[in-house]
Coordinates of C-alpha atoms in Angstrom, one line a residue:
X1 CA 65.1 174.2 138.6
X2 CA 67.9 176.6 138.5
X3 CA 68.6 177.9 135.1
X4 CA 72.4 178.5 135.6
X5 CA 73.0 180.7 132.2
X6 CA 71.6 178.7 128.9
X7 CA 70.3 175.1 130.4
X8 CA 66.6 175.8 130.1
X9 CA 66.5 173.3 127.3
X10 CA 67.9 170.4 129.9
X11 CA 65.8 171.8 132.5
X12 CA 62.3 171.5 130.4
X13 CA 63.7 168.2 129.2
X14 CA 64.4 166.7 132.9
X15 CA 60.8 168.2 134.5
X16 CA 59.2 166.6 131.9
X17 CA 60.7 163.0 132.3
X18 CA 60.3 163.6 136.2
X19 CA 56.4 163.6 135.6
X20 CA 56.1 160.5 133.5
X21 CA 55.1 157.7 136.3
X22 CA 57.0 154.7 135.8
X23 CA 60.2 157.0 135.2
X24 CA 59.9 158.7 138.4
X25 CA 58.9 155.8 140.6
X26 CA 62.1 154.0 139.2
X27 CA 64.6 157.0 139.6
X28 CA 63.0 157.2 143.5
X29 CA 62.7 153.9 144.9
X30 CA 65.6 152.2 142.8
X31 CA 68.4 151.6 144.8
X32 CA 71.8 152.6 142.4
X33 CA 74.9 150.8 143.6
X34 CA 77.5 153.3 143.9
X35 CA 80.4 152.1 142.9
X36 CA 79.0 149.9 139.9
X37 CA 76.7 152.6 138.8
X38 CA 76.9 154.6 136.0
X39 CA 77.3 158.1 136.8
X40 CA 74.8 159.4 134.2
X41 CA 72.2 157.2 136.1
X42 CA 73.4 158.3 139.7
X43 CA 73.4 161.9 139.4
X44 CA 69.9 161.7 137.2
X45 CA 68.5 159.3 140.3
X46 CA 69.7 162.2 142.5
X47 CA 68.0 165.2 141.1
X48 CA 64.5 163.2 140.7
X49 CA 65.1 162.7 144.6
X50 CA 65.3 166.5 145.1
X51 CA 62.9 167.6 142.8
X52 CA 60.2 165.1 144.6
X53 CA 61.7 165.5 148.2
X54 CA 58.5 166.6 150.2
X55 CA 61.0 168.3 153.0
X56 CA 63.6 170.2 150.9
X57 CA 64.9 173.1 152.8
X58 CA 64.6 175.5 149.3
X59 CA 61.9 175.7 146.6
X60 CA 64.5 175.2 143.7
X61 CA 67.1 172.5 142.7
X62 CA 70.1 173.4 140.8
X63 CA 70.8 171.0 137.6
X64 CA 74.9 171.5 138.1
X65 CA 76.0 168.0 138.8
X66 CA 73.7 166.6 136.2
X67 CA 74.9 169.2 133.6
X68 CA 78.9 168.4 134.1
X69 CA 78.1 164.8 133.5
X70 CA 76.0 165.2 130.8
X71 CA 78.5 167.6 129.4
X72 CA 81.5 165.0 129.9
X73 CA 79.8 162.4 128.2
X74 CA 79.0 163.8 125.4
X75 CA 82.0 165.3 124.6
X76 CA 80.7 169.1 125.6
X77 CA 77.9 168.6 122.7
X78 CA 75.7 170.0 125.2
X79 CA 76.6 172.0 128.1
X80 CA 75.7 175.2 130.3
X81 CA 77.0 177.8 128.3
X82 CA 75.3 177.5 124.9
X83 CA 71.6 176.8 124.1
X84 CA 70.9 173.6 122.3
X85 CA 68.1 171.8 120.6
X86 CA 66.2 170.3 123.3
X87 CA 64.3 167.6 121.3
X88 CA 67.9 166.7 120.0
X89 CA 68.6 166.7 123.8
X90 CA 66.0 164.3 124.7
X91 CA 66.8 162.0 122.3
X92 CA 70.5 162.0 123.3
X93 CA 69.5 161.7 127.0
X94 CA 66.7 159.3 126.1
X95 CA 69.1 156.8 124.4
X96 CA 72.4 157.4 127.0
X97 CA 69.8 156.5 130.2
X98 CA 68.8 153.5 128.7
X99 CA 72.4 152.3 127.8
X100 CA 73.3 153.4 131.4
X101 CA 70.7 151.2 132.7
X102 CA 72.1 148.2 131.2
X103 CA 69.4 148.4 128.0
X104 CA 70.7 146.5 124.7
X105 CA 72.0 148.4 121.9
X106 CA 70.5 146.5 119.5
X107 CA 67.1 147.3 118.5
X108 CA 64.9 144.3 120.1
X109 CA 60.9 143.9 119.9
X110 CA 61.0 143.6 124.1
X111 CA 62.4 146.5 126.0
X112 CA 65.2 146.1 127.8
X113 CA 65.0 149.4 130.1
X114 CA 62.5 151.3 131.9
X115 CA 63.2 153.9 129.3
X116 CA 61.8 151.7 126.5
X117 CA 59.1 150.4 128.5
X118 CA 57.6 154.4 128.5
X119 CA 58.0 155.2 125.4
X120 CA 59.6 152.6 122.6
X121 CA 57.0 151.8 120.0
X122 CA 57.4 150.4 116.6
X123 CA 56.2 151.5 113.1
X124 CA 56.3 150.4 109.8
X125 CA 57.5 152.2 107.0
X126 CA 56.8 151.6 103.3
X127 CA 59.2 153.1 100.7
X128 CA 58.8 153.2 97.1
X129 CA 61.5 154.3 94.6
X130 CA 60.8 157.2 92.5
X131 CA 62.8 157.4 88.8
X132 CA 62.9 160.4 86.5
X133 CA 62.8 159.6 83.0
X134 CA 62.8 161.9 80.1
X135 CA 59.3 162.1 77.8
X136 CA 60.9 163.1 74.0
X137 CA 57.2 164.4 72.9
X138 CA 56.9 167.0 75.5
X139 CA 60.6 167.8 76.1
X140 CA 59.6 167.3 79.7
X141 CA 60.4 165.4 82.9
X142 CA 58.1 162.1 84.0
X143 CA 58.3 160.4 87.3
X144 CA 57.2 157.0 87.8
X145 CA 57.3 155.1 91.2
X146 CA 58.5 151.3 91.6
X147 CA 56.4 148.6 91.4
X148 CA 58.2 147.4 94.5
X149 CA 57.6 148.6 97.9
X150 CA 60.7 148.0 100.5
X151 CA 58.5 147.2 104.1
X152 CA 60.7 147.8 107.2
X153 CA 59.7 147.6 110.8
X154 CA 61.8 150.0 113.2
X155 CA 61.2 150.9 116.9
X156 CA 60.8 154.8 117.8
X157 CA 60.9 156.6 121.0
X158 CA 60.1 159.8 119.6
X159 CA 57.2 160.5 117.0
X160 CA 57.9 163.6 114.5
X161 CA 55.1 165.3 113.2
X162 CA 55.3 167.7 110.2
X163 CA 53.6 171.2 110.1
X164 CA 52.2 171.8 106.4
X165 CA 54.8 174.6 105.0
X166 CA 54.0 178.5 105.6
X167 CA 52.1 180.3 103.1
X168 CA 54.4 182.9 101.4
X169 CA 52.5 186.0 100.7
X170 CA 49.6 187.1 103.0
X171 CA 46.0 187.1 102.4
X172 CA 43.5 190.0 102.2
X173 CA 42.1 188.8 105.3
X174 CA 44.3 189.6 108.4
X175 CA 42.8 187.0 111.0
X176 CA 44.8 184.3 108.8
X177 CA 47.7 185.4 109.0
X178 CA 49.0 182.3 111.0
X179 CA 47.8 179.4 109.6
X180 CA 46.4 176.6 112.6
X181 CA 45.9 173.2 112.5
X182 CA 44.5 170.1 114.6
X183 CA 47.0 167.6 116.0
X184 CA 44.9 165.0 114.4
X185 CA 45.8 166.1 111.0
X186 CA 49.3 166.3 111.9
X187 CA 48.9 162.5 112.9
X188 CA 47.6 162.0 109.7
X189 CA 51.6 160.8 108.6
X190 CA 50.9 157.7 110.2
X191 CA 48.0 156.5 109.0
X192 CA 49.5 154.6 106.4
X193 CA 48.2 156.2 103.5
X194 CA 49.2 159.8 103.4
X195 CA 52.5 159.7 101.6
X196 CA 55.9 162.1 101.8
X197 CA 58.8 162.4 99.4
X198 CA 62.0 161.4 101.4
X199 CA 65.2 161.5 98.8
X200 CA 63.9 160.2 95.6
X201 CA 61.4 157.5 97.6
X202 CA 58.0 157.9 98.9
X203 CA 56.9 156.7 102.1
X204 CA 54.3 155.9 104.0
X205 CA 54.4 155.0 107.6
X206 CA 52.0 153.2 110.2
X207 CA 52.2 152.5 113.8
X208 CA 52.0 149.0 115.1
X209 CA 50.0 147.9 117.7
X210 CA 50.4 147.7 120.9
X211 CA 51.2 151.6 121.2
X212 CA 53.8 152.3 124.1
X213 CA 52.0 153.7 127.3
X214 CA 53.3 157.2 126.8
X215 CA 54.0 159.1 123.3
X216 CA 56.3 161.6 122.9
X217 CA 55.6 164.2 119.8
X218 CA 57.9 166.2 118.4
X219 CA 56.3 168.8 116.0
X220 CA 59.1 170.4 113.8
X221 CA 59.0 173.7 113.5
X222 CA 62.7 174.5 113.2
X223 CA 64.4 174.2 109.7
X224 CA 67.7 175.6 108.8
X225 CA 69.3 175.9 105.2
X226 CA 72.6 177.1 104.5
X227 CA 72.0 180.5 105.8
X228 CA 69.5 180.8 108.1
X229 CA 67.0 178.8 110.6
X230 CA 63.9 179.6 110.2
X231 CA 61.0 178.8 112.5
X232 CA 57.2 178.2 111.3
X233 CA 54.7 179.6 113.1
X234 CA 51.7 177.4 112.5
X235 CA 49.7 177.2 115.7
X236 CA 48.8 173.9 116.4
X237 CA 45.6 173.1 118.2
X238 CA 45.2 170.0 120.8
X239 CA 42.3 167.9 121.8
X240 CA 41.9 166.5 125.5
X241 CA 44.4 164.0 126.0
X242 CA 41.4 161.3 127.1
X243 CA 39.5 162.1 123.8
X244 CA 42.6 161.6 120.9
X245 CA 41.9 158.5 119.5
X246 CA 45.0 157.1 118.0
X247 CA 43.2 153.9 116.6
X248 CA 43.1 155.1 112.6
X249 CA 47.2 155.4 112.8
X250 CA 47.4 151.9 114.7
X251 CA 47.7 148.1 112.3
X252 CA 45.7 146.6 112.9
X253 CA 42.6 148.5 113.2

């Protein structure tokens, strides 16, 4: 795919949808109405086609038609010119195909898309209030969580996994410099026990069973403050996709 001038993030995006199965074979076989089709859909369809076409006349496909719809529709959010986020990309693409393809927009436990289908999942997450209170003997701070837990059950097309934060100063021994860690351990969010601090709650999340037939991770590595985005390096290490076994993040077990 052509990168025009700053579009690598669509381009990455759209080869990898154009390799998950049930995406692809849709986009190819289904037949879009033109004059009742959404033109998200259409020009999407179309560049599937060329990217899969066995007798193209060139070895490269140029994104452009995609790009100006995809630019029009989201109010220039994301265009040719300017880099952009591409896991805020997929999302935004994720969620606009599936509205184009007649999907509800209200969360529902069936999918209503081939979108969903691929990749919508549910997971529960388990918050529990956090309250400071002020401890007179020590002069200090105490926090106490709720008694409550609030349970809610939301759908997810994209999983975010956390990298543990970089260590500040380095250690004696170069070779640790960048810290690595398995994607299992990352995973590790979900199992339901491991807790995180969200606001002044903590929360716990599990994925429900039946898991969709393809997962989408996003590891965050960007994080930006008021100044300046910074980027951690942690290198994360993968196992081979037949041998991760996903069964101690799944309820039930």
């Amino acid at each position: 795919m052509n990168n025009i001038k700053a579009n690598d993030y669509l381009n990455v995006v759209v080869q990898a949808l154009a390799h998950v199965t049930p995406i692809r074979n849709f986009f190819l076989l289904h037949d879009f109405p033109v004059p009742g089709s959404p033109q998200l859909t259409l020009r999407f369809s179309t560049l599937v086609r060329k990217l899969w076409n066995p007798r193209a006349f060139k070895s490269h496909v140029s994104p452009h038609e995609l790009l100006q719809e995809i630019a029009l529709r989201s109010s220039k959010r994301f265009t040719l010119t300017q880099q952009s986020d591409p896991v805020e990309f997929l999302s935004w693409f994720l969620n606009n195909l599936h509205l184009s393809l007649g999907g509800s927009k209200k969360p529902s436990k069936t999918p209503t898309s081939v979108i969903q289908q691929a990749f919508q999942g549910h997971l529960r997450i388990e918050s529990q209030e956090i309250t400071a209170q002020a401890d007179t003997t020590n002069s200090r701070l105490v926090f106490t969580e709720s008694s409550q837990t609030h349970t809610q059950i939301t759908p997810f097309l994209i999983l975010t996994l956390d990298l543990p934060p970089t260590p500040l100063f380095q250690s004696a021994n170069r070779e640790s410099i960048i810290p690595q860690v398995p994607l299992t351990t990352l995973l590790n969010k979900y199992n339901g026990i491991t807790a995180s601090e969200k606001m002044s709650h903590r929360v716990r999340h599990r994925l429900l069973h039946p898991l969709p037939p393809y997962l989408l991770f996003h590891i965050k590595r960007f994080s930006k403050n008021k100044f300046v985005s910074e980027r951690n390096p942690t290198i994360v290490t993968f196992p081979s996709p037949r041998s991760l076994d996903m069964s101690p993040y799944v309820e039930p077990n």
